Structures are given as C-alpha cells and as structure tokens.
XYZ file of C-alpha atoms in Angstrom:
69
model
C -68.174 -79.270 62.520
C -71.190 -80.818 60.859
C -70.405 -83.369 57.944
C -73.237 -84.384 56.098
C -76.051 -84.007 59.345
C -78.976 -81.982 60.011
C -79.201 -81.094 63.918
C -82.726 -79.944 64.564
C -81.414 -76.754 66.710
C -78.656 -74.989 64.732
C -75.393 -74.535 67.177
C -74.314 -72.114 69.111
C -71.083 -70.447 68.206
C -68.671 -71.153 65.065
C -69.953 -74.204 62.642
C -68.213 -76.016 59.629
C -70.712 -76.841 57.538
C -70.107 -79.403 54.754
C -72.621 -81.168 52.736
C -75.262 -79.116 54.374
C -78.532 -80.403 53.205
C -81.188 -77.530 52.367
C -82.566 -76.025 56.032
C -83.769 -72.871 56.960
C -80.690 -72.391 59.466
C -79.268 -69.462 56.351
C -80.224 -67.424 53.944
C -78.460 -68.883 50.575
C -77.174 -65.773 48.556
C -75.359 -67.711 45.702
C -72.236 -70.556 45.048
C -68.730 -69.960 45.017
C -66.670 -71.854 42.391
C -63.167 -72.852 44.397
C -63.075 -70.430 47.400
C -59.395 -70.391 49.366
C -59.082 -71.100 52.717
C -57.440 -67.803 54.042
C -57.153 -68.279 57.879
C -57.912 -70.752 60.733
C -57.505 -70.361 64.127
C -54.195 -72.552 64.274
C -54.491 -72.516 68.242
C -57.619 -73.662 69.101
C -58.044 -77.544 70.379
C -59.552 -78.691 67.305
C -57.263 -77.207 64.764
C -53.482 -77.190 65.932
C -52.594 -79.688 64.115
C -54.419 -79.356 61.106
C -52.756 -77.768 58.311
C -55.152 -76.637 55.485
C -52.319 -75.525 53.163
C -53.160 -77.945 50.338
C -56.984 -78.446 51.276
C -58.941 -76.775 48.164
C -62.454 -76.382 47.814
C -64.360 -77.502 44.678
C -67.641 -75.162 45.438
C -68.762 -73.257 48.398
C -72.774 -71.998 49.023
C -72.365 -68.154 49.727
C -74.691 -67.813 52.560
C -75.827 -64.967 55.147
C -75.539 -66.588 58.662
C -78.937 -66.244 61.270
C -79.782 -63.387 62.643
C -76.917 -61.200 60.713
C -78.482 -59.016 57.731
C-alpha cells in the first residue's frame, strides 16, 4: 500500500495506491466519480480483518497499469 509516497522503483506485485502524486509508473486514461469496492482478498495477511463494507470512494484515477496495453 502506498499512502501519499513516491518510491523511486515502482513495486513488484499488487499496489494500493492512494494520493498518488503524478509519475510515470501508469498511463492515466481518465477519473472515476465514486467507484465501489467489489472484492478483496479477505484471506490474505494484510486484509483479514479489514472489512471495506462501508469504505466509499470519493474519486478514483482510471489508469492502465505498466507494461499491460
């Protein structure tokens, strides 16, 4: 999860990105006015006992992940 940082080498694997500061980690395609949270992996170490039921989203930057078209 990265909360409002700018790592110089973008991680390997799965990121959370929030308050992302412009970088040239993504391709920016667009916003998202209140986007729902639709899954999580409810097992993993991280997340089992996080609930994001009630967690809504304002805005979300639609964005094409590296190295995926």
């Amino acid at each position: 999860m990265l909360d409002d940082v700018v790592p110089s080498v973008w991680p390997s694997g799965n990121v959370l990105a929030i308050h992302t500061q412009s970088t040239n980690w993504f391709q920016p395609s667009g916003s998202i006015d209140g986007p729902p949270i639709v899954d999580w992996k409810s097992t993993h170490p991280l997340l089992r006992f996080v609930n994001f039921d009630n967690v809504q989203v304002a805005k979300a930057l639609a964005a094409k992940p590296p190295g995926r078209g």
